[in-house]
Short mmCIF file of C-alpha atoms in Angstrom, two decimals:
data_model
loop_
_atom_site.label_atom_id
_atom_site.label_comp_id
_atom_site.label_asym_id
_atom_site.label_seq_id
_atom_site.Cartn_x
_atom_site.Cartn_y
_atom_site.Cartn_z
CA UNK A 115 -16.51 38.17 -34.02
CA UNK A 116 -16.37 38.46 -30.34
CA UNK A 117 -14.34 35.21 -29.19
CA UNK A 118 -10.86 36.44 -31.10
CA UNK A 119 -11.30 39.68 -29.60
CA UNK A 120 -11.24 38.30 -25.99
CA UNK A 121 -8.31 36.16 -26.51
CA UNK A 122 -5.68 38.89 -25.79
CA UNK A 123 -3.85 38.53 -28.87
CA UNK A 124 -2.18 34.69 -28.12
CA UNK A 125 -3.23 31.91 -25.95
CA UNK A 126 -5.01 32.29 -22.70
CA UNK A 127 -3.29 32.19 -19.48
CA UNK A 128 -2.39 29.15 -17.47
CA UNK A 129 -4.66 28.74 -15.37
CA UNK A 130 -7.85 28.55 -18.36
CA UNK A 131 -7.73 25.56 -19.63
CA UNK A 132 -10.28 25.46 -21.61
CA UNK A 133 -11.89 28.76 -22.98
CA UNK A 134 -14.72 29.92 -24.81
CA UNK A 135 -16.91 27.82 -27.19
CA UNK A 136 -17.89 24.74 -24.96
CA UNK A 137 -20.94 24.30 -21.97
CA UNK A 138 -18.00 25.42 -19.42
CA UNK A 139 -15.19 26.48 -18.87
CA UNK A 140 -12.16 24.58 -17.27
CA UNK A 141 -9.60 26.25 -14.60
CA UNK A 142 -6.72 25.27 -13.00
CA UNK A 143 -6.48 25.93 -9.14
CA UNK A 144 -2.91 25.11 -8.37
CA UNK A 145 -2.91 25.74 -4.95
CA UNK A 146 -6.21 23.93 -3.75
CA UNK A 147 -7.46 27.57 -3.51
CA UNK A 148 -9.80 29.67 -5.36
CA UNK A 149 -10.08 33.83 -4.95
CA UNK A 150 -13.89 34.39 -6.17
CA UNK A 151 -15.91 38.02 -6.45
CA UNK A 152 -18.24 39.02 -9.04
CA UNK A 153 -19.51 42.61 -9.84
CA UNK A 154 -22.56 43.85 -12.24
CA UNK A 155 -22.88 47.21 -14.19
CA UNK A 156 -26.46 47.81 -14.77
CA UNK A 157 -27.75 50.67 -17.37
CA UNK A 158 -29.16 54.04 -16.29
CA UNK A 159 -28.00 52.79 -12.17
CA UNK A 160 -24.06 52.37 -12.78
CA UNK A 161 -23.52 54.33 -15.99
CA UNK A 162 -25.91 56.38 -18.51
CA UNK A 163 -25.40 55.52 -22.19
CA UNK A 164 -25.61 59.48 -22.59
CA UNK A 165 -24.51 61.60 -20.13
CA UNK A 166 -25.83 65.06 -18.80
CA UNK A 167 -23.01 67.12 -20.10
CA UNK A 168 -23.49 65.06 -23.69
CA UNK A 169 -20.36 62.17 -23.22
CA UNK A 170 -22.07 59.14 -24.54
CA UNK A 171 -20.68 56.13 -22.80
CA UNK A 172 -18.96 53.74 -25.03
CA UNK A 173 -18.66 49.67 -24.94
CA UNK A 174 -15.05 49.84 -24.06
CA UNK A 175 -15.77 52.13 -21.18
CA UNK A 176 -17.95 49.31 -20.27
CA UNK A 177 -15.86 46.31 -20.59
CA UNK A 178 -12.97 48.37 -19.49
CA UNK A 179 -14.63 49.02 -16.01
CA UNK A 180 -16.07 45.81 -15.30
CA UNK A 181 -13.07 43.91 -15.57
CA UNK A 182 -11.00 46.77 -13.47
CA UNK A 183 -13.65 46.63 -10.73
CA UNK A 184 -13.20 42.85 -10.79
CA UNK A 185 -9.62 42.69 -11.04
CA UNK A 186 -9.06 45.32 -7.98
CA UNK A 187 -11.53 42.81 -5.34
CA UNK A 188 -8.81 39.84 -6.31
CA UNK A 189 -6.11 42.63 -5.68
CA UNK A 190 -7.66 43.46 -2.44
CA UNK A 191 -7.03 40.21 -1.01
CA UNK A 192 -3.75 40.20 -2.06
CA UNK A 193 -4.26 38.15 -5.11
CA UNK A 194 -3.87 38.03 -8.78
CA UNK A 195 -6.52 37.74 -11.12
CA UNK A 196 -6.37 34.27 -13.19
CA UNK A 197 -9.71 34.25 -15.05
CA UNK A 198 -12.84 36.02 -15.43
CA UNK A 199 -16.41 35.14 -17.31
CA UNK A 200 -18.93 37.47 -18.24
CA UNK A 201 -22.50 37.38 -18.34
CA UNK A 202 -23.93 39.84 -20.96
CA UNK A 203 -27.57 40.77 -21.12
CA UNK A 204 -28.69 43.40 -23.74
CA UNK A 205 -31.86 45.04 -25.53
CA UNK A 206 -32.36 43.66 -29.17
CA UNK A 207 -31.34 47.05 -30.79
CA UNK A 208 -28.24 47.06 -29.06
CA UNK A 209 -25.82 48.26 -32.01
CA UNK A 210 -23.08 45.19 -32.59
CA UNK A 211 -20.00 47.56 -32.48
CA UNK A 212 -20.93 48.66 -29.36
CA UNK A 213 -20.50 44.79 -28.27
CA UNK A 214 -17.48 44.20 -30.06
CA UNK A 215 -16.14 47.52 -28.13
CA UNK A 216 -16.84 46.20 -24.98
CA UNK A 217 -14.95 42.86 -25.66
CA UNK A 218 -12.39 45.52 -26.71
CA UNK A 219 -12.70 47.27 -23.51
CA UNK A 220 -12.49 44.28 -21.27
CA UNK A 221 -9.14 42.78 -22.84
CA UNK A 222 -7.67 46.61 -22.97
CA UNK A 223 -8.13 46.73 -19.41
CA UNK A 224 -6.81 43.01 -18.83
CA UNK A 225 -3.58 43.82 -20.85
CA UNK A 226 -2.90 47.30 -19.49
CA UNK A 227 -3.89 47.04 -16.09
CA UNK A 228 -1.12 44.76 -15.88
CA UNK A 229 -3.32 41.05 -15.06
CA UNK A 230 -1.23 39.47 -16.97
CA UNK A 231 -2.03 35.79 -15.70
CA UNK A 232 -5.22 36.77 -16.64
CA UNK A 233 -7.79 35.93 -19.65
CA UNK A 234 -11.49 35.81 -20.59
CA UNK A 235 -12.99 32.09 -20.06
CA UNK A 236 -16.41 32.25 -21.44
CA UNK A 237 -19.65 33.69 -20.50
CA UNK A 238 -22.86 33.90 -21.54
CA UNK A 239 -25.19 36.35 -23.78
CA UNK A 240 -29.10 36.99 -23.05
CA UNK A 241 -31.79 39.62 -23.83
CA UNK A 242 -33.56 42.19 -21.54
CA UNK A 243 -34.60 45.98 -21.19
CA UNK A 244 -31.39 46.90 -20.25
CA UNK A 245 -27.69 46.74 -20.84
CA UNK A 246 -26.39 44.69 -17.90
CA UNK A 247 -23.06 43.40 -17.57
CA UNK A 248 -22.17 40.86 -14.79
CA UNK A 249 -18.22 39.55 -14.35
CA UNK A 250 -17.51 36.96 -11.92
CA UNK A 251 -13.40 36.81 -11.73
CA UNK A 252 -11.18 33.70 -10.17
CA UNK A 253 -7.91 34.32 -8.65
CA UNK A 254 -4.82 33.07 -6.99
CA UNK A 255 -2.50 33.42 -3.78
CA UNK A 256 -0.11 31.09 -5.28
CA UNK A 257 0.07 29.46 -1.65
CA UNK A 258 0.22 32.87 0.59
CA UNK A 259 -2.62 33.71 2.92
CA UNK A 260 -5.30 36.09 1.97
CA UNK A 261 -4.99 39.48 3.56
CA UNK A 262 -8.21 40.14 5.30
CA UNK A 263 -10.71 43.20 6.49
CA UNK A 264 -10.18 42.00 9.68
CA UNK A 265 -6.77 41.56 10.96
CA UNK A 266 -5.97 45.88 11.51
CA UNK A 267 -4.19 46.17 15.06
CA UNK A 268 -4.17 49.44 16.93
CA UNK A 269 -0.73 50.86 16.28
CA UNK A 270 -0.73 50.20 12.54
CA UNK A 271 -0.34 52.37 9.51
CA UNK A 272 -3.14 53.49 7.62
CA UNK A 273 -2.25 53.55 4.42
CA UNK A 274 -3.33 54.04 0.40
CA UNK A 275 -2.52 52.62 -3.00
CA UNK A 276 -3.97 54.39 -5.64
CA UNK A 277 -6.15 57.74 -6.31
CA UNK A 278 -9.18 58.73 -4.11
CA UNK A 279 -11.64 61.41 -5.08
CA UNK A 280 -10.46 61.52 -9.07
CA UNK A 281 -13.38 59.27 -10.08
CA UNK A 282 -16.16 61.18 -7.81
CA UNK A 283 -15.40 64.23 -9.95
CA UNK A 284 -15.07 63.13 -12.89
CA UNK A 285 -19.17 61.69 -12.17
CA UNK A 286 -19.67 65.32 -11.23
CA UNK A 287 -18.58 66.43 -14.40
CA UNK A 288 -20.65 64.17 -16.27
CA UNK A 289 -23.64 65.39 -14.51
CA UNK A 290 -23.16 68.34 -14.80
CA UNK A 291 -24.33 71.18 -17.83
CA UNK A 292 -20.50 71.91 -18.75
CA UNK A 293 -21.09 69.94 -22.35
CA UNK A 294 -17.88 67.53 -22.95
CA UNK A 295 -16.96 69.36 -25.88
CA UNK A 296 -15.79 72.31 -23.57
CA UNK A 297 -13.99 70.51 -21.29
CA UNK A 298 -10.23 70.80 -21.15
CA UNK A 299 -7.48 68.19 -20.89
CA UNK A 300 -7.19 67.83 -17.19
CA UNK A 301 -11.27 67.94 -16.97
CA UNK A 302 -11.22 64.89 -19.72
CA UNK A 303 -9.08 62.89 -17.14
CA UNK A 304 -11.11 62.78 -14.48
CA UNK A 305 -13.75 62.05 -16.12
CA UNK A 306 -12.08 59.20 -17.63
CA UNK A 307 -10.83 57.84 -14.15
CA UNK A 308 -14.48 57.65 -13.32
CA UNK A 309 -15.21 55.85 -17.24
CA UNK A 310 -12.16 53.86 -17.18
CA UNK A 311 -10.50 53.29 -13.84
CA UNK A 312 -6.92 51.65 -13.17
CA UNK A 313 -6.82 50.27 -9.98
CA UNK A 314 -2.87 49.42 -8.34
CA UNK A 315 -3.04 46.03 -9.42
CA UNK A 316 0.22 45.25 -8.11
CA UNK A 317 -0.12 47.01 -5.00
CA UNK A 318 -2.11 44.08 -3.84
CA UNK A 319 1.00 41.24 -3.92
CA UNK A 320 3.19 43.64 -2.63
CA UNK A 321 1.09 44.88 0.10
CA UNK A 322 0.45 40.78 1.27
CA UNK A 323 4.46 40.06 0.86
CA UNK A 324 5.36 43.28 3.17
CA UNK A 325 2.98 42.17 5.96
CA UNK A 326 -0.31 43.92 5.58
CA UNK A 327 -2.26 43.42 8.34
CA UNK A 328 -5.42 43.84 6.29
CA UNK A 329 -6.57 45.94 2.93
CA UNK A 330 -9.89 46.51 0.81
CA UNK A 331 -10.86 47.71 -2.48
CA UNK A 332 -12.08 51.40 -1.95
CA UNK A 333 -15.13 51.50 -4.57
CA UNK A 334 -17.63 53.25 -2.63
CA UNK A 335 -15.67 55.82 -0.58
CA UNK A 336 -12.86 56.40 1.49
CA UNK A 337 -15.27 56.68 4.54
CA UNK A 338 -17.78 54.28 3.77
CA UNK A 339 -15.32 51.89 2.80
CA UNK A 340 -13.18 52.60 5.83
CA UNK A 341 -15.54 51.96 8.31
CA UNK A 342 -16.29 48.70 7.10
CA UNK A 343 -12.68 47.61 7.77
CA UNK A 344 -12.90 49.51 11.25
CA UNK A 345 -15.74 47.49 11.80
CA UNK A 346 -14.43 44.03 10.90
CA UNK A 347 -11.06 45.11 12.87
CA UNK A 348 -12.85 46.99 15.99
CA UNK A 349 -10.76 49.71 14.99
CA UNK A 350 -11.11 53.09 14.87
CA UNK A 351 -8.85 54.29 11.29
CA UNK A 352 -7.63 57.93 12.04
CA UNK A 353 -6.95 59.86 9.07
CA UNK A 354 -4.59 62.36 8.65
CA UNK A 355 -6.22 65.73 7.02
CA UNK A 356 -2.46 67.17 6.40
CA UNK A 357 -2.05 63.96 3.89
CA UNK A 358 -6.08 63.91 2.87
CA UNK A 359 -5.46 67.62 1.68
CA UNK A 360 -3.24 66.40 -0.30
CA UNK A 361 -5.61 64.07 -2.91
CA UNK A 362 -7.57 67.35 -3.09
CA UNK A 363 -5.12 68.63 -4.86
CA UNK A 364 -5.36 67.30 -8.60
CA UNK A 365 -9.20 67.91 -8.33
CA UNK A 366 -9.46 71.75 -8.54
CA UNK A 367 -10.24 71.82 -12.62
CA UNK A 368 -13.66 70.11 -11.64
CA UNK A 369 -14.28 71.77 -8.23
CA UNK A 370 -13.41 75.63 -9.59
CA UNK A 371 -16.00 75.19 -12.39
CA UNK A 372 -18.75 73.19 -10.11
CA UNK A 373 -18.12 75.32 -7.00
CA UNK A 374 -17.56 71.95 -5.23
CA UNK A 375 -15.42 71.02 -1.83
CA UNK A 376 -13.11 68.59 -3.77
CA UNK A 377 -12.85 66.59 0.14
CA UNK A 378 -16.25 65.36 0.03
CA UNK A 379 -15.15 63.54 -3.14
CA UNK A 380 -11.90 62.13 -1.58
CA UNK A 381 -13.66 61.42 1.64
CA UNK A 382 -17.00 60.23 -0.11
CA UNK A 383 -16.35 59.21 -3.76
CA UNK A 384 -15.83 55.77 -4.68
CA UNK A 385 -14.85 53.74 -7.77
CA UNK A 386 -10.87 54.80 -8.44
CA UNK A 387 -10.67 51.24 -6.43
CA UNK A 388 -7.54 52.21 -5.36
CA UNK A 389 -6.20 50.38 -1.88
CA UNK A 390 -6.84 50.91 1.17
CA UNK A 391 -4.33 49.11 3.63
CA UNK A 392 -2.72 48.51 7.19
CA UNK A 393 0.53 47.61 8.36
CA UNK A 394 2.67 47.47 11.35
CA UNK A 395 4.61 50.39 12.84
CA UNK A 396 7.89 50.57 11.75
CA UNK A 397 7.63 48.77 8.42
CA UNK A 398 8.74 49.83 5.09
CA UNK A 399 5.58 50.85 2.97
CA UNK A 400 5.85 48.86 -0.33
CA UNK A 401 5.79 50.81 -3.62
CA UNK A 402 2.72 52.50 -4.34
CA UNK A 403 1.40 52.84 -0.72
CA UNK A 404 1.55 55.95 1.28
CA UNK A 405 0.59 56.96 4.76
CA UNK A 406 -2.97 58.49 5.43
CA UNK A 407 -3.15 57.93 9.20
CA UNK A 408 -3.08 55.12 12.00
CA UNK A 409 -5.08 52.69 13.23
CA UNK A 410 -6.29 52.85 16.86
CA UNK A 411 -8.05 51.38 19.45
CA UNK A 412 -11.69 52.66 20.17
CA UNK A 413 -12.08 54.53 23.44
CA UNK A 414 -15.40 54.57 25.70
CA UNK A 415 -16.99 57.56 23.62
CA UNK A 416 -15.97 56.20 19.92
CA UNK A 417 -16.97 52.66 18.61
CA UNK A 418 -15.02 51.44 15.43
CA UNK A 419 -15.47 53.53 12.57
CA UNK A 420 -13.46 56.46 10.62
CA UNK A 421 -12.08 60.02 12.45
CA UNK A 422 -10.45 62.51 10.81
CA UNK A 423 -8.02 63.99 13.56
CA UNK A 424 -9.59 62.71 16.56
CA UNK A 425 -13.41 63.71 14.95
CA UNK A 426 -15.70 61.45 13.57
CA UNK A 427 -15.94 61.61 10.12
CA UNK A 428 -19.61 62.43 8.62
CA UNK A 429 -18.67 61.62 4.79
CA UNK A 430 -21.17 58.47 3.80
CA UNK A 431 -19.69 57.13 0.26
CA UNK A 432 -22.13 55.58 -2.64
CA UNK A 433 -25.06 53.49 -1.22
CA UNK A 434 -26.24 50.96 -4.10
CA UNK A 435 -30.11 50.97 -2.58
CA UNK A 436 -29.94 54.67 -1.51
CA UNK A 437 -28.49 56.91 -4.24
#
């Protein structure tokens, strides 16, 4: 029941060799080279099966996220996606459609995503007190170089693939007491960016072939996330709050009704996984990327981290251990 659903309608991609139904998998690595991240969803800390506003979370929302999480780290790098295996642990009156849904989700995401070198190898299914959903994912540079966290040069471009701030508040909006039922069209697609995201995946490829100096996945805040690449650069990332006003902008049907400051989610809200990238001055930005700020070198009263026009930024992003 669950195998067919995984195979994406035809055979898997080249680099699985061997799929589902023996001890292991087998996977081609052309290059020498393997990409390798893995990511877990666990119940009740990463998603609620029911909601505060009433949206019960389905299996495809699941298996959609966990393989677009997965995908966007190999994107991140620069890579694509080639093969991913999924570890599945559930409680014994776990209803079966809501498995076969998640299979569901997790090739829907594959297909429209755009991985399209990319299929299910195998996995493995186990019992416990919660739904928890672990995806390890294998990818390729076909023979490029990885683009790092570390390689941003004062002088760059900052610069960003992708949504920030949609999938914050569409989590506010789930948390909420504004039941689902009530909540109009544009309200229903945030709150899907934050059930099923859709990372750039071919922002990634592009953003290696144009010369990216270095790029990471943004899943737990522009800020956060940003000072981690500031930190592995000793940069300080300047961004621009002319161009940062503008990702505010598609967020007003969930701030009006919360009476939220839609730029804490774009500062502080993680998991569009959009792209957050540098390149040198004077370069063409590839498709998808815009310009957020610039990339300079700390001075004796700021270390390496994220300023928003000169000021340090205070926004902190999602803390796994803390929130």
């Amino acid at each position: 029941m669950i195998f067919p659903r995984l195979a994406l309608g035809g055979p898997h991609g080249a680099a699985t060799l061997l799929g589902p139904g023996d001890d292991a998998a087998l996977v081609a690595s052309p290059d020498g080279r393997t990409l390798i991240s893995i990511d877990t969803q666990v119940q009740d800390q990463d998603f609620r099966l029911q909601w505060a506003n009433g949206y019960q979370t389905t299996g495809f929302d699941v298996g959609w996220k966990a393989a677009a999480q997965n995908l966007s780290d190999i994107n991140a790098m620069g890579g694509k996606a080639t093969s991913l295996v999924v570890s599945l642990t559930l409680p014994p009156g776990t209803p079966v459609n809501w498995v076969v849904d998640l299979a569901d989700g997790l090739t829907a995401a594959i297909r429209e995503l755009g991985a399209t070198d990319c299929s299910v190898a195998g996995g493995d299914l186990g019992r416990g007190r919660e739904i928890s959903v672990s995806v390890a994912v294998l990818g390729t540079l076909a023979g490029g170089s990885a683009v790092l966290r570390s390689g941003a040069r004062a002088g760059d471009i900052l610069a960003l693939a992708g949504t920030v701030g949609r999938a914050a508040a569409g989590l506010a909006l789930l948390e909420s007491d504004t039941p689902v039922r009530s909540l109009a069209a544009a309200q229903r697609a945030l709150v899907e960016t934050q059930c099923r995201p859709r990372p750039p995946l071919s922002a990634g490829p592009l953003a290696r072939a144009a010369g990216a100096t270095a790029m990471m996945d943004i899943s737990d805040g522009l800020v956060r996330d940003g000072r981690r690449l500031a930190a592995a650069s000793s940069v300080v990332l300047d961004l621009d709050p002319l161009e940062l006003k503008r990702h505010t902008e598609g967020l007003s049907p969930a701030s009006d009704i919360l009476a939220r400051d839609p730029m804490e989610w774009v500062l502080g809200g993680g998991e569009d996984h959009g792209l957050l990238a540098t390149f040198p001055a004077g370069i063409q930005l590839p498709a998808g990327f815009t310009a957020i700020g610039s990339v300079q070198a700390p001075g004796n009263d700021i270390n390496p981290g994220v300023t928003i026009a000169g000021r340090v930024a205070g926004a902190t992003g999602w803390d796994h251990f803390a929130d």
